[in-house]
Coordinates of C-alpha atoms in Angstrom, one line a residue:
Chain A
M236 CA -5.6 70.8 -58.7
A237 CA -8.4 70.0 -60.9
R238 CA -9.4 73.6 -60.4
D239 CA -6.6 74.9 -62.7
M240 CA -6.7 72.3 -65.3
S241 CA -8.3 72.8 -69.1
D242 CA -11.1 70.8 -69.9
I243 CA -8.6 68.5 -72.4
D244 CA -6.2 68.0 -69.6
I245 CA -8.8 66.9 -67.0
L246 CA -10.2 64.3 -69.4
K247 CA -6.4 63.3 -69.9
M248 CA -6.2 62.6 -66.3
E249 CA -9.5 61.0 -65.9
L250 CA -8.1 58.4 -69.1
E251 CA -4.9 57.7 -67.0
Q252 CA -6.8 56.5 -64.2
L253 CA -9.6 54.7 -66.1
K254 CA -6.6 52.7 -68.2
K255 CA -5.4 51.8 -64.4
E256 CA -8.7 50.5 -63.5
V257 CA -9.7 48.1 -66.5
S258 CA -7.2 45.9 -65.1
T259 CA -8.5 45.7 -61.4
P260 CA -8.9 41.9 -59.6
R261 CA -12.5 41.8 -58.8
E262 CA -13.9 38.8 -57.3
P263 CA -17.2 37.9 -56.6
V264 CA -19.8 40.2 -54.6
S265 CA -21.3 36.7 -52.9
K266 CA -17.2 35.3 -52.1
T267 CA -16.1 38.9 -50.7
S268 CA -19.7 39.5 -49.2
K269 CA -19.9 36.1 -47.4
E270 CA -16.4 37.3 -46.0
T271 CA -17.4 40.7 -44.6
M272 CA -20.6 39.2 -43.1
D273 CA -18.7 36.5 -41.2
W274 CA -16.1 38.9 -39.9
C275 CA -18.6 41.3 -38.6
E276 CA -21.1 38.4 -36.9
A277 CA -17.8 37.3 -35.2
A278 CA -17.1 40.9 -33.5
S279 CA -20.9 41.4 -33.2
G280 CA -20.3 39.7 -29.8
T281 CA -18.1 42.3 -28.4
D282 CA -19.6 45.2 -29.5
L283 CA -20.8 47.2 -26.9
L284 CA -23.1 49.7 -29.0
I285 CA -25.4 46.1 -29.7
T286 CA -24.5 43.8 -26.4
G287 CA -25.3 47.0 -24.4
V288 CA -22.3 48.3 -21.5
P289 CA -23.2 47.1 -18.0
D290 CA -24.1 50.1 -15.7
D291 CA -20.9 49.1 -13.8
K292 CA -18.4 49.3 -16.9
N293 CA -20.2 52.5 -18.1
P294 CA -17.8 55.4 -17.7
Y295 CA -21.1 57.7 -18.9
K296 CA -23.7 56.0 -16.2
P297 CA -23.4 58.5 -13.0
E298 CA -22.6 57.4 -9.8
K299 CA -25.5 56.1 -8.0
G300 CA -26.4 57.8 -5.0
G301 CA -24.7 61.2 -3.6
C302 CA -22.2 63.6 -5.5
I303 CA -18.3 63.3 -5.9
I304 CA -16.8 66.9 -4.2
T305 CA -13.2 67.0 -5.4
Chain B
M250 CA -12.4 69.9 -80.5
G251 CA -11.4 67.0 -82.3
E252 CA -8.9 65.5 -79.6
M253 CA -11.8 65.9 -77.0
D254 CA -14.4 64.1 -78.9
T255 CA -11.5 60.9 -79.1
L256 CA -10.6 62.0 -76.0
K257 CA -14.2 61.1 -74.7
K258 CA -14.9 58.3 -76.5
E259 CA -11.7 56.4 -75.5
A260 CA -12.8 57.4 -71.7
D261 CA -16.4 55.9 -72.3
G262 CA -15.0 52.8 -73.8
L263 CA -12.9 52.0 -70.6
K264 CA -16.1 53.2 -68.3
T265 CA -18.4 50.8 -70.2
Q266 CA -15.4 47.7 -70.2
I267 CA -15.4 48.8 -66.1
E268 CA -19.1 48.1 -65.7
T269 CA -18.9 45.2 -67.3
A270 CA -16.3 43.8 -65.6
R271 CA -17.8 44.5 -62.1
K272 CA -21.6 43.1 -63.7
A273 CA -19.9 40.1 -64.0
V274 CA -19.0 39.5 -60.9
N275 CA -22.2 41.2 -59.4
D276 CA -24.1 38.0 -58.9
T277 CA -25.5 39.2 -55.3
T278 CA -26.0 42.1 -53.0
M279 CA -24.9 42.6 -49.6
A280 CA -28.2 42.2 -47.9
A281 CA -29.2 39.5 -49.9
V282 CA -26.2 37.4 -48.8
A283 CA -26.9 38.2 -45.0
S284 CA -31.0 37.5 -45.5
G285 CA -30.4 34.3 -43.2
V286 CA -28.8 36.4 -40.5
A287 CA -30.5 37.7 -36.9
A288 CA -31.7 41.0 -37.6
A289 CA -30.1 43.4 -34.8
P290 CA -32.0 44.3 -32.3
R291 CA -34.0 47.5 -32.2
I292 CA -30.7 49.7 -30.9
Q293 CA -31.7 52.0 -28.2
L294 CA -29.3 54.6 -26.8
K295 CA -29.6 56.7 -24.3
N296 CA -28.5 60.4 -23.9
R297 CA -26.1 60.1 -21.3
K298 CA -23.9 63.5 -21.1
T299 CA -24.5 66.8 -23.0
L300 CA -20.8 68.3 -23.2
K301 CA -21.6 72.1 -23.6
G302 CA -19.0 75.0 -24.1
H303 CA -19.0 75.6 -27.6
L304 CA -20.6 79.3 -28.5
A305 CA -21.6 78.1 -32.5
K306 CA -22.3 75.3 -34.6
I307 CA -20.0 72.3 -34.1
Y308 CA -18.3 71.7 -37.6
G309 CA -15.9 68.4 -35.9
L310 CA -15.0 65.8 -33.9
H311 CA -12.2 63.1 -33.2
W312 CA -11.8 60.9 -30.5
S313 CA -8.4 60.3 -28.9
A314 CA -7.0 56.9 -29.0
D315 CA -7.1 57.0 -25.4
N316 CA -10.7 56.4 -25.7
R317 CA -11.7 59.5 -22.9
H318 CA -10.5 62.4 -24.8
M319 CA -12.2 64.4 -27.8
V320 CA -11.5 67.3 -29.4
S321 CA -14.4 69.1 -31.1
A322 CA -14.4 72.4 -33.5
S323 CA -16.5 75.4 -33.5
Q324 CA -17.0 78.3 -35.7
D325 CA -16.9 80.5 -32.3
G326 CA -13.3 79.8 -33.1
K327 CA -12.5 77.3 -30.7
L328 CA -11.1 73.7 -30.3
L329 CA -12.4 72.4 -27.4
I330 CA -10.4 68.7 -25.7
W331 CA -12.6 67.6 -23.1
D332 CA -12.3 64.7 -21.0
T333 CA -15.5 62.8 -21.6
Y334 CA -15.9 61.3 -18.2
T335 CA -16.0 64.0 -16.6
G336 CA -17.6 66.4 -19.0
N337 CA -15.1 68.6 -18.6
K338 CA -13.0 70.6 -21.0
V339 CA -9.2 70.4 -20.3
Y340 CA -7.4 72.7 -23.2
A341 CA -9.5 75.6 -25.6
V342 CA -7.3 76.3 -28.2
P343 CA -8.6 79.6 -29.9
L344 CA -7.9 79.8 -33.3
K345 CA -6.6 82.3 -35.5
S346 CA -9.5 81.8 -38.1
S347 CA -12.9 81.2 -36.6
W348 CA -14.2 79.3 -40.1
V349 CA -13.0 75.9 -38.7
M350 CA -14.2 72.8 -40.8
S351 CA -12.9 70.3 -39.3
C352 CA -10.2 68.9 -36.2
S353 CA -8.5 65.8 -36.1
M354 CA -6.1 64.5 -32.5
A355 CA -2.9 63.0 -33.1
P356 CA -2.8 58.8 -31.7
S357 CA -0.2 60.5 -29.3
G358 CA -2.8 62.5 -27.9
N359 CA 0.0 65.5 -28.4
L360 CA -1.1 67.5 -31.0
V361 CA -4.7 68.2 -32.5
A362 CA -5.2 69.8 -35.9
S363 CA -7.5 72.2 -37.4
G364 CA -8.4 74.4 -40.9
G365 CA -11.2 75.2 -42.6
L366 CA -11.8 78.5 -44.9
D367 CA -8.4 79.8 -44.0
N368 CA -7.1 76.9 -46.7
M369 CA -4.6 75.5 -43.9
C370 CA -3.9 73.1 -41.5
T371 CA -3.0 73.9 -38.0
I372 CA -1.2 72.1 -35.9
V373 CA -1.0 72.3 -32.1
N374 CA 0.8 71.1 -29.6
I375 CA -1.9 70.7 -26.6
K376 CA 1.2 69.4 -24.0
A377 CA 3.1 72.2 -24.0
A378 CA 2.6 74.3 -21.0
S379 CA 0.4 76.3 -23.2
P380 CA -1.5 74.7 -26.2
K381 CA 1.3 76.0 -29.2
T382 CA 0.9 76.1 -32.8
I383 CA 4.0 74.7 -34.1
R384 CA 3.3 74.6 -37.9
E385 CA 0.4 76.0 -40.5
L386 CA 0.2 73.7 -43.3
D387 CA -0.7 76.2 -46.3
A388 CA 0.2 74.9 -49.2
H389 CA -3.7 73.6 -50.5
E390 CA -6.0 75.9 -53.1
G391 CA -8.7 75.9 -51.5
Y392 CA -10.8 75.2 -47.7
L393 CA -9.7 72.0 -45.4
S394 CA -12.5 70.2 -45.1
H395 CA -10.7 67.2 -43.1
S396 CA -7.6 65.7 -41.6
R397 CA -6.0 62.6 -39.7
F398 CA -2.8 62.3 -38.2
L399 CA -1.0 58.9 -39.2
N400 CA 1.1 59.7 -35.8
D401 CA 3.3 63.0 -35.0
S402 CA 5.2 63.8 -37.9
E403 CA 2.6 62.7 -40.4
I404 CA -1.0 64.2 -41.4
L405 CA -3.4 63.5 -43.8
T406 CA -5.5 66.4 -45.5
A407 CA -8.7 66.5 -48.0
S408 CA -9.1 70.0 -49.5
G409 CA -11.8 72.3 -51.6
D410 CA -9.0 72.1 -53.4
T411 CA -10.0 68.7 -55.4
T412 CA -6.6 67.1 -53.6
C413 CA -5.9 65.3 -50.4
C414 CA -2.4 65.8 -49.1
L415 CA 0.0 63.6 -47.1
W416 CA 2.3 66.2 -44.8
D417 CA 5.9 65.6 -43.2
L418 CA 5.2 67.8 -39.8
E419 CA 8.9 68.2 -38.8
T420 CA 9.6 69.7 -42.4
G421 CA 6.0 71.6 -42.8
K422 CA 6.0 70.5 -46.2
Q423 CA 4.1 68.6 -48.5
K424 CA 5.2 64.5 -48.7
V425 CA 2.4 63.5 -51.8
V426 CA -0.5 65.0 -53.0
Y427 CA -3.2 62.6 -54.0
K428 CA -4.6 64.0 -57.3
S429 CA -7.3 62.7 -59.4
H430 CA -11.0 63.7 -57.7
V431 CA -12.9 66.7 -60.4
G432 CA -14.6 68.2 -57.5
D433 CA -13.9 69.6 -53.9
C434 CA -12.7 66.6 -51.5
M435 CA -15.4 66.7 -48.4
C436 CA -13.8 63.9 -46.4
L437 CA -11.0 60.9 -45.9
A438 CA -10.8 58.1 -44.0
M439 CA -7.6 55.7 -43.4
S440 CA -7.3 51.8 -43.2
P441 CA -6.8 49.8 -40.3
D442 CA -3.9 48.6 -41.9
Q443 CA -2.9 52.5 -42.9
N444 CA -1.7 51.4 -45.8
T445 CA -4.8 52.7 -47.7
F446 CA -7.0 55.6 -47.4
I447 CA -10.4 56.9 -49.2
S448 CA -11.9 60.5 -49.7
G449 CA -15.1 60.8 -50.7
A450 CA -15.7 64.5 -53.2
C451 CA -18.5 66.3 -54.9
D452 CA -17.5 65.1 -58.0
S453 CA -19.9 61.9 -56.3
S454 CA -17.3 59.5 -56.2
A455 CA -15.1 58.1 -53.6
K456 CA -11.2 57.1 -54.0
L457 CA -9.1 54.4 -52.6
W458 CA -5.3 55.7 -52.7
D459 CA -2.1 54.1 -51.5
I460 CA -0.6 56.3 -48.8
R461 CA 3.1 55.8 -49.8
D462 CA 2.9 56.0 -53.8
G463 CA 0.2 58.4 -54.1
G464 CA -1.5 56.4 -56.6
C465 CA -5.2 56.0 -57.0
K466 CA -6.2 52.3 -56.8
Q467 CA -9.8 52.4 -57.3
T468 CA -12.9 54.8 -58.0
F469 CA -16.1 54.0 -56.6
I470 CA -19.5 55.6 -58.2
G471 CA -22.9 55.3 -57.9
H472 CA -24.3 58.3 -55.8
T473 CA -25.6 61.4 -57.5
S474 CA -24.2 64.1 -55.4
D475 CA -21.5 65.2 -52.7
I476 CA -20.5 62.4 -50.8
N477 CA -19.8 64.6 -47.2
A478 CA -18.7 61.2 -45.2
I479 CA -16.7 58.4 -45.9
A480 CA -15.5 55.1 -43.2
F481 CA -13.7 52.2 -43.3
F482 CA -15.5 49.2 -42.3
P483 CA -13.8 47.7 -39.4
S484 CA -12.0 44.7 -41.5
G485 CA -11.0 47.0 -43.9
T486 CA -12.4 44.8 -46.6
A487 CA -15.7 47.4 -47.4
I488 CA -16.0 51.0 -47.0
I489 CA -19.1 53.1 -46.2
T490 CA -20.0 56.6 -47.9
G491 CA -22.9 59.2 -46.9
S492 CA -24.1 61.6 -49.5
D493 CA -26.0 64.7 -49.9
D494 CA -28.4 62.8 -52.2
C495 CA -29.5 61.1 -49.1
T496 CA -28.7 57.7 -49.1
L497 CA -25.3 55.9 -47.9
K498 CA -23.5 53.2 -49.8
M499 CA -21.3 49.9 -48.5
Y500 CA -18.7 49.2 -51.2
D501 CA -16.8 46.2 -51.3
L502 CA -12.9 46.7 -52.1
R503 CA -12.2 43.3 -53.9
A504 CA -15.6 43.5 -55.9
D505 CA -14.9 47.2 -56.5
Q506 CA -18.5 47.8 -56.2
E507 CA -21.5 49.0 -54.9
V508 CA -22.8 46.2 -52.6
N509 CA -25.5 47.7 -50.4
G510 CA -27.2 50.9 -50.4
Y511 CA -29.3 52.6 -47.1
Q512 CA -32.2 54.7 -47.9
D513 CA -35.8 55.5 -47.3
A514 CA -38.3 57.3 -49.5
A515 CA -39.0 58.9 -46.5
L516 CA -35.7 60.2 -45.9
N517 CA -35.0 63.7 -48.2
A518 CA -31.9 64.8 -46.0
G519 CA -28.7 64.8 -46.9
V520 CA -26.1 62.4 -45.3
T521 CA -23.4 65.1 -43.3
S522 CA -21.3 62.4 -41.2
V523 CA -21.2 59.1 -40.5
S524 CA -19.4 56.1 -38.4
L525 CA -19.5 52.4 -37.4
S526 CA -20.1 50.4 -34.5
S527 CA -17.0 48.9 -33.7
S528 CA -18.1 45.3 -35.4
G529 CA -19.1 47.1 -38.2
R530 CA -22.9 46.2 -37.7
L531 CA -24.1 49.4 -36.6
V532 CA -23.9 52.4 -38.8
F533 CA -24.8 55.7 -37.0
A534 CA -25.6 58.7 -39.3
G535 CA -26.0 61.9 -39.3
Y536 CA -28.6 63.9 -41.4
D537 CA -29.1 67.5 -42.5
N538 CA -32.8 66.7 -40.5
F539 CA -31.0 67.0 -37.0
N540 CA -31.6 63.3 -36.9
C541 CA -28.6 60.4 -36.9
N542 CA -30.7 57.7 -38.4
I543 CA -28.7 53.7 -36.6
W544 CA -28.9 51.5 -40.1
D545 CA -28.0 47.1 -40.2
S546 CA -24.9 47.6 -42.5
L547 CA -25.6 43.9 -43.4
K548 CA -29.7 44.0 -43.5
A549 CA -29.6 47.4 -45.0
E550 CA -32.7 47.9 -42.5
K551 CA -33.1 51.3 -40.0
V552 CA -33.0 49.9 -36.5
G553 CA -32.7 53.0 -34.7
V554 CA -32.5 56.6 -34.0
L555 CA -30.4 59.0 -31.9
S556 CA -32.7 62.1 -31.9
G557 CA -31.6 65.2 -29.5
H558 CA -30.3 67.7 -31.3
D559 CA -31.9 70.9 -32.1
N560 CA -30.0 71.4 -35.4
R561 CA -28.0 69.6 -37.9
V562 CA -26.0 66.5 -36.7
S563 CA -22.7 67.8 -38.5
C564 CA -20.3 65.2 -37.0
I565 CA -20.1 62.0 -35.4
G566 CA -17.4 59.8 -33.9
V567 CA -17.1 56.3 -32.1
P568 CA -14.4 55.9 -29.9
D569 CA -11.3 52.7 -31.1
D570 CA -12.8 51.2 -27.7
G571 CA -16.4 51.2 -28.9
L572 CA -17.8 51.9 -25.8
G573 CA -20.0 54.9 -26.7
I574 CA -20.7 57.4 -29.6
C575 CA -20.9 60.7 -29.9
T576 CA -23.0 63.6 -31.9
G577 CA -21.9 67.1 -32.4
S578 CA -24.2 69.3 -33.9
W579 CA -25.1 73.1 -35.4
D580 CA -26.9 73.1 -32.2
S581 CA -23.9 74.0 -30.5
F582 CA -24.0 70.7 -28.0
L583 CA -22.1 67.1 -28.0
K584 CA -24.4 64.5 -27.0
I585 CA -22.7 61.5 -26.1
W586 CA -24.7 58.0 -26.2
N587 CA -24.6 54.3 -25.1

């Protein structure tokens, strides 16, 4: 755990990690954001918190009139 | 002293290289890309149900994969499992330690986990004749801040000891320890394909991990304080983080950097919790100021507010079917909205 490590060991751990991350492949933000946006737009049509839930399909809407005694 | 300086210089050199590589692909922002998209409608969700039963601050909630049941944890020393359609409490699990900070339910619905300042993750079988503790996972050296089951035999935990861990529930032992954070780990979330997970920590960074080999694949910086909440965008290609610095950020995994920020000069409360609607378009963020703000994830605009709690919103969750959202608060109530 980082708590038990000396400052120099923490620095060595961070250095090892940075060496790995230098070679991470990176794609242009314009391309990746567009793909995420397209995915999101396609899924928005069925996103019930955006479209709203019709009363008859809403399990949280109380039934109309009367109460159910079980 | 000499060695520290050399190492620090090398680290600074690599950080500069990484920033340069990130800048090279930083040709726009998500908000700019989304400028042509129609604005999300003004979101007005109604509080459909208030679940009453806890006697103290609620610290965690997690929906069941069946979209109907939910587990909540409170410092009154109990886990409650609710049938959210009826509002009834189906099971009550008394906890050995009341200092609970998180809870989760296995996809099967058979097991729940909880943990907190006792440094342990306790696994309970709620389908036994009466709820039975089957494991106490006991190797973390700091508090348990978060947990998520992969299945009935594996669970991921995040801890104040700066590590995350994958446990084997058959043996009760650690399978993989994820070491790289230098501050308390506060939250974690699994990728939709369950091959990777992300963690947020008090070192202001979020990290992407390979679940099986324990390696940290990517580190996301930019926040200036503890990251308290984290979620995967449902496409699996981006993540959203919420921080004590009062902002949320979207980081794109393939561009390896921040692509959108959600902040408001008027907002000076830390973000405690975050959850996304099923398309990812709406980001629900709970804040220290008792509210939950709703953000348009693409355009980075505030599109609504859930207000109704009388204290901090500590946890939020949207079930897999996206049919509603639940907020849990220090006021001891859970509220369901849609």
